[in-house]
Amino acid sequence: MERQDEIMSEKKEIELLAELIRLEEKSAKRMRIMMAALVAIAAALIVAVAVVVPKVTSTLTRADQLIQQTDTLIGDTQELVSGTNKLITGANESLSGIDTMVSNVNGLVEENMETVTESISKINEIDFETLNRSIAELSDVLEPLANFANMFKR
């Protein structure tokens, strides 16, 4: 009986070992499947990185160039704004100078208007007929005197 117990015990051990071997084979099969999946995922990641990284790098390079161009444009725009402000300031000064000049001319006209008006009224008061007569009479008086002076010239 002991021998039978021993045989039974060995059979159970053999069955247990066979069961363990089957389980290990299943486990090994699962591990191979998981390893193949990991290799596929790693390959996909490597390909993705190989494709994406150069594109990201070129995109970042372009973005950097655009930022530099934008900075240059902003600087140019600031210079233009500064120049425009200087022109506006100069124009305002010129306009204020023109205002002063117009005011001075206006004052001069107002000051001289009375004198011009007096002069025009005095010119209008001149009696041209009497003036012409007086000139003719003066000419008649000076003609003999001129003739007398011409005699001594010769």
PDB file of C-alpha atoms in Angstrom:
ATOM      1  CA  MET A   1       0.000   0.000   0.000  1.00  0.00           C
ATOM      2  CA  GLU A   2       2.697   2.243   0.580  1.00  0.00           C
ATOM      3  CA  ARG A   3       3.932   1.509  -2.790  1.00  0.00           C
ATOM      4  CA  GLN A   4       0.567   2.390  -4.267  1.00  0.00           C
ATOM      5  CA  ASP A   5       0.472   5.563  -2.333  1.00  0.00           C
ATOM      6  CA  GLU A   6       3.848   6.319  -3.654  1.00  0.00           C
ATOM      7  CA  ILE A   7       2.792   5.625  -7.234  1.00  0.00           C
ATOM      8  CA  MET A   8      -0.308   7.711  -6.796  1.00  0.00           C
ATOM      9  CA  SER A   9       1.720  10.444  -5.370  1.00  0.00           C
ATOM     10  CA  GLU A  10       4.134  10.282  -8.320  1.00  0.00           C
ATOM     11  CA  LYS A  11       1.216  10.339 -10.753  1.00  0.00           C
ATOM     12  CA  LYS A  12      -0.156  13.392  -9.061  1.00  0.00           C
ATOM     13  CA  GLU A  13       3.243  15.008  -9.222  1.00  0.00           C
ATOM     14  CA  ILE A  14       3.570  14.149 -12.902  1.00  0.00           C
ATOM     15  CA  GLU A  15       0.124  15.523 -13.565  1.00  0.00           C
ATOM     16  CA  LEU A  16       0.995  18.646 -11.622  1.00  0.00           C
ATOM     17  CA  LEU A  17       4.230  19.044 -13.520  1.00  0.00           C
ATOM     18  CA  ALA A  18       2.414  18.521 -16.834  1.00  0.00           C
ATOM     19  CA  GLU A  19      -0.111  21.140 -15.790  1.00  0.00           C
ATOM     20  CA  LEU A  20       2.707  23.493 -14.847  1.00  0.00           C
ATOM     21  CA  ILE A  21       4.397  22.934 -18.216  1.00  0.00           C
ATOM     22  CA  ARG A  22       1.127  23.700 -20.053  1.00  0.00           C
ATOM     23  CA  LEU A  23       0.680  26.857 -18.003  1.00  0.00           C
ATOM     24  CA  GLU A  24       4.273  27.913 -18.675  1.00  0.00           C
ATOM     25  CA  GLU A  25       3.787  27.309 -22.401  1.00  0.00           C
ATOM     26  CA  LYS A  26       0.648  29.458 -22.375  1.00  0.00           C
ATOM     27  CA  SER A  27       2.495  32.091 -20.414  1.00  0.00           C
ATOM     28  CA  ALA A  28       5.425  31.986 -22.859  1.00  0.00           C
ATOM     29  CA  LYS A  29       2.984  32.293 -25.774  1.00  0.00           C
ATOM     30  CA  ARG A  30       1.383  35.366 -24.162  1.00  0.00           C
ATOM     31  CA  MET A  31       4.824  36.846 -23.516  1.00  0.00           C
ATOM     32  CA  ARG A  32       5.786  36.376 -27.193  1.00  0.00           C
ATOM     33  CA  ILE A  33       2.537  38.095 -28.264  1.00  0.00           C
ATOM     34  CA  MET A  34       3.167  40.963 -25.836  1.00  0.00           C
ATOM     35  CA  MET A  35       6.782  41.234 -26.987  1.00  0.00           C
ATOM     36  CA  ALA A  36       5.709  41.367 -30.644  1.00  0.00           C
ATOM     37  CA  ALA A  37       3.146  44.071 -29.771  1.00  0.00           C
ATOM     38  CA  LEU A  38       5.800  46.053 -27.885  1.00  0.00           C
ATOM     39  CA  VAL A  39       8.214  45.765 -30.820  1.00  0.00           C
ATOM     40  CA  ALA A  40       5.457  46.932 -33.203  1.00  0.00           C
ATOM     41  CA  ILE A  41       4.598  49.882 -30.922  1.00  0.00           C
ATOM     42  CA  ALA A  42       8.299  50.781 -30.567  1.00  0.00           C
ATOM     43  CA  ALA A  43       8.762  50.617 -34.347  1.00  0.00           C
ATOM     44  CA  ALA A  44       5.685  52.805 -34.863  1.00  0.00           C
ATOM     45  CA  LEU A  45       7.010  55.323 -32.312  1.00  0.00           C
ATOM     46  CA  ILE A  46      10.450  55.376 -33.963  1.00  0.00           C
ATOM     47  CA  VAL A  47       8.896  55.948 -37.396  1.00  0.00           C
ATOM     48  CA  ALA A  48       6.581  58.646 -35.993  1.00  0.00           C
ATOM     49  CA  VAL A  49       9.474  60.391 -34.270  1.00  0.00           C
ATOM     50  CA  ALA A  50      11.606  60.126 -37.408  1.00  0.00           C
ATOM     51  CA  VAL A  51       8.848  61.727 -39.460  1.00  0.00           C
ATOM     52  CA  VAL A  52       7.522  64.259 -36.940  1.00  0.00           C
ATOM     53  CA  VAL A  53      10.772  65.621 -35.479  1.00  0.00           C
ATOM     54  CA  PRO A  54      12.123  67.043 -38.787  1.00  0.00           C
ATOM     55  CA  LYS A  55       8.737  68.619 -39.515  1.00  0.00           C
ATOM     56  CA  VAL A  56       8.568  70.131 -36.028  1.00  0.00           C
ATOM     57  CA  THR A  57      12.138  71.387 -36.406  1.00  0.00           C
ATOM     58  CA  SER A  58      11.424  73.014 -39.766  1.00  0.00           C
ATOM     59  CA  THR A  59       8.180  74.489 -38.422  1.00  0.00           C
ATOM     60  CA  LEU A  60      10.016  75.946 -35.432  1.00  0.00           C
ATOM     61  CA  THR A  61      12.718  77.332 -37.745  1.00  0.00           C
ATOM     62  CA  ARG A  62      10.065  79.011 -39.905  1.00  0.00           C
ATOM     63  CA  ALA A  63       8.325  80.348 -36.804  1.00  0.00           C
ATOM     64  CA  ASP A  64      11.629  81.786 -35.584  1.00  0.00           C
ATOM     65  CA  GLN A  65      12.211  83.449 -38.981  1.00  0.00           C
ATOM     66  CA  LEU A  66       8.696  84.885 -38.925  1.00  0.00           C
ATOM     67  CA  ILE A  67       9.245  86.215 -35.413  1.00  0.00           C
ATOM     68  CA  GLN A  68      12.499  87.867 -36.525  1.00  0.00           C
ATOM     69  CA  GLN A  69      10.771  89.402 -39.562  1.00  0.00           C
ATOM     70  CA  THR A  70       7.939  90.580 -37.340  1.00  0.00           C
ATOM     71  CA  ASP A  71      10.436  92.172 -34.966  1.00  0.00           C
ATOM     72  CA  THR A  72      12.088  93.921 -37.922  1.00  0.00           C
ATOM     73  CA  LEU A  73       8.728  95.126 -39.205  1.00  0.00           C
ATOM     74  CA  ILE A  74       7.775  96.377 -35.751  1.00  0.00           C
ATOM     75  CA  GLY A  75      11.068  98.285 -35.543  1.00  0.00           C
ATOM     76  CA  ASP A  76      10.504  99.781 -39.009  1.00  0.00           C
ATOM     77  CA  THR A  77       6.950 100.688 -38.073  1.00  0.00           C
ATOM     78  CA  GLN A  78       8.152 102.379 -34.903  1.00  0.00           C
ATOM     79  CA  GLU A  79      10.676 104.374 -36.946  1.00  0.00           C
ATOM     80  CA  LEU A  80       7.925 105.384 -39.385  1.00  0.00           C
ATOM     81  CA  VAL A  81       5.650 106.422 -36.530  1.00  0.00           C
ATOM     82  CA  SER A  82       8.487 108.439 -34.982  1.00  0.00           C
ATOM     83  CA  GLY A  83       9.202 110.121 -38.337  1.00  0.00           C
ATOM     84  CA  THR A  84       5.521 110.824 -38.850  1.00  0.00           C
ATOM     85  CA  ASN A  85       5.298 112.355 -35.380  1.00  0.00           C
ATOM     86  CA  LYS A  86       8.282 114.591 -36.206  1.00  0.00           C
ATOM     87  CA  LEU A  87       6.609 115.628 -39.473  1.00  0.00           C
ATOM     88  CA  ILE A  88       3.369 116.391 -37.642  1.00  0.00           C
ATOM     89  CA  THR A  89       5.265 118.430 -35.056  1.00  0.00           C
ATOM     90  CA  GLY A  90       7.038 120.340 -37.848  1.00  0.00           C
ATOM     91  CA  ALA A  91       3.749 120.898 -39.644  1.00  0.00           C
ATOM     92  CA  ASN A  92       2.157 122.202 -36.440  1.00  0.00           C
ATOM     93  CA  GLU A  93       5.088 124.565 -35.934  1.00  0.00           C
ATOM     94  CA  SER A  94       4.814 125.711 -39.553  1.00  0.00           C
ATOM     95  CA  LEU A  95       1.088 126.252 -39.170  1.00  0.00           C
ATOM     96  CA  SER A  96       1.645 128.232 -35.991  1.00  0.00           C
ATOM     97  CA  GLY A  97       4.286 130.274 -37.862  1.00  0.00           C
ATOM     98  CA  ILE A  98       1.819 130.827 -40.690  1.00  0.00           C
ATOM     99  CA  ASP A  99      -0.804 131.911 -38.151  1.00  0.00           C
ATOM    100  CA  THR A 100       1.666 134.411 -36.690  1.00  0.00           C
ATOM    101  CA  MET A 101       2.610 135.647 -40.174  1.00  0.00           C
ATOM    102  CA  VAL A 102      -1.042 136.051 -41.196  1.00  0.00           C
ATOM    103  CA  SER A 103      -1.725 137.849 -37.930  1.00  0.00           C
ATOM    104  CA  ASN A 104       1.251 140.170 -38.574  1.00  0.00           C
ATOM    105  CA  VAL A 105       0.149 140.825 -42.168  1.00  0.00           C
ATOM    106  CA  ASN A 106      -3.386 141.447 -40.950  1.00  0.00           C
ATOM    107  CA  GLY A 107      -2.062 143.892 -38.330  1.00  0.00           C
ATOM    108  CA  LEU A 108       0.103 145.607 -40.958  1.00  0.00           C
ATOM    109  CA  VAL A 109      -2.855 145.918 -43.310  1.00  0.00           C
ATOM    110  CA  GLU A 110      -5.011 147.289 -40.514  1.00  0.00           C
ATOM    111  CA  GLU A 111      -2.296 149.755 -39.481  1.00  0.00           C
ATOM    112  CA  ASN A 112      -1.689 150.973 -43.014  1.00  0.00           C
ATOM    113  CA  MET A 113      -5.296 150.888 -44.124  1.00  0.00           C
ATOM    114  CA  GLU A 114      -5.937 154.312 -42.656  1.00  0.00           C
ATOM    115  CA  THR A 115      -2.855 155.757 -44.367  1.00  0.00           C
ATOM    116  CA  VAL A 116      -3.810 154.121 -47.681  1.00  0.00           C
ATOM    117  CA  THR A 117      -7.351 155.431 -47.348  1.00  0.00           C
ATOM    118  CA  GLU A 118      -6.057 158.938 -46.654  1.00  0.00           C
ATOM    119  CA  SER A 119      -3.677 158.711 -49.607  1.00  0.00           C
ATOM    120  CA  ILE A 120      -6.440 157.559 -51.939  1.00  0.00           C
ATOM    121  CA  SER A 121      -8.773 160.298 -50.756  1.00  0.00           C
ATOM    122  CA  LYS A 122      -5.999 162.905 -51.278  1.00  0.00           C
ATOM    123  CA  ILE A 123      -5.313 161.507 -54.763  1.00  0.00           C
ATOM    124  CA  ASN A 124      -9.030 161.750 -55.464  1.00  0.00           C
ATOM    125  CA  GLU A 125      -9.005 165.376 -54.270  1.00  0.00           C
ATOM    126  CA  ILE A 126      -6.351 166.337 -56.819  1.00  0.00           C
ATOM    127  CA  ASP A 127      -7.748 168.526 -59.519  1.00  0.00           C
ATOM    128  CA  PHE A 128      -6.015 167.182 -62.604  1.00  0.00           C
ATOM    129  CA  GLU A 129      -7.237 169.955 -64.874  1.00  0.00           C
ATOM    130  CA  THR A 130      -5.694 172.592 -62.627  1.00  0.00           C
ATOM    131  CA  LEU A 131      -2.526 170.505 -62.313  1.00  0.00           C
ATOM    132  CA  ASN A 132      -2.260 170.150 -66.096  1.00  0.00           C
ATOM    133  CA  ARG A 133      -2.802 173.888 -66.527  1.00  0.00           C
ATOM    134  CA  SER A 134      -0.147 174.660 -63.923  1.00  0.00           C
ATOM    135  CA  ILE A 135       2.309 172.320 -65.665  1.00  0.00           C
ATOM    136  CA  ALA A 136       1.591 173.942 -69.014  1.00  0.00           C
ATOM    137  CA  GLU A 137       2.104 177.406 -67.507  1.00  0.00           C
ATOM    138  CA  LEU A 138       5.337 176.274 -65.858  1.00  0.00           C
ATOM    139  CA  SER A 139       6.479 174.904 -69.195  1.00  0.00           C
ATOM    140  CA  ASP A 140       5.668 178.221 -70.872  1.00  0.00           C
ATOM    141  CA  VAL A 141       7.693 180.078 -68.232  1.00  0.00           C
ATOM    142  CA  LEU A 142      10.658 177.687 -68.322  1.00  0.00           C
ATOM    143  CA  GLU A 143      10.933 177.516 -72.112  1.00  0.00           C
ATOM    144  CA  PRO A 144      12.389 181.011 -72.570  1.00  0.00           C
ATOM    145  CA  LEU A 145      14.667 180.404 -69.601  1.00  0.00           C
ATOM    146  CA  ALA A 146      15.927 177.169 -71.174  1.00  0.00           C
ATOM    147  CA  ASN A 147      16.546 178.956 -74.468  1.00  0.00           C
ATOM    148  CA  PHE A 148      18.518 181.645 -72.665  1.00  0.00           C
ATOM    149  CA  ALA A 149      20.638 178.981 -70.856  1.00  0.00           C
ATOM    150  CA  ASN A 150      21.267 177.146 -74.145  1.00  0.00           C
ATOM    151  CA  MET A 151      22.926 180.266 -75.597  1.00  0.00           C
ATOM    152  CA  PHE A 152      25.711 180.070 -73.074  1.00  0.00           C
ATOM    153  CA  LYS A 153      26.383 176.420 -73.704  1.00  0.00           C
ATOM    154  CA  ARG A 154      27.666 176.875 -77.190  1.00  0.00           C
TER     155      ARG A 154
END
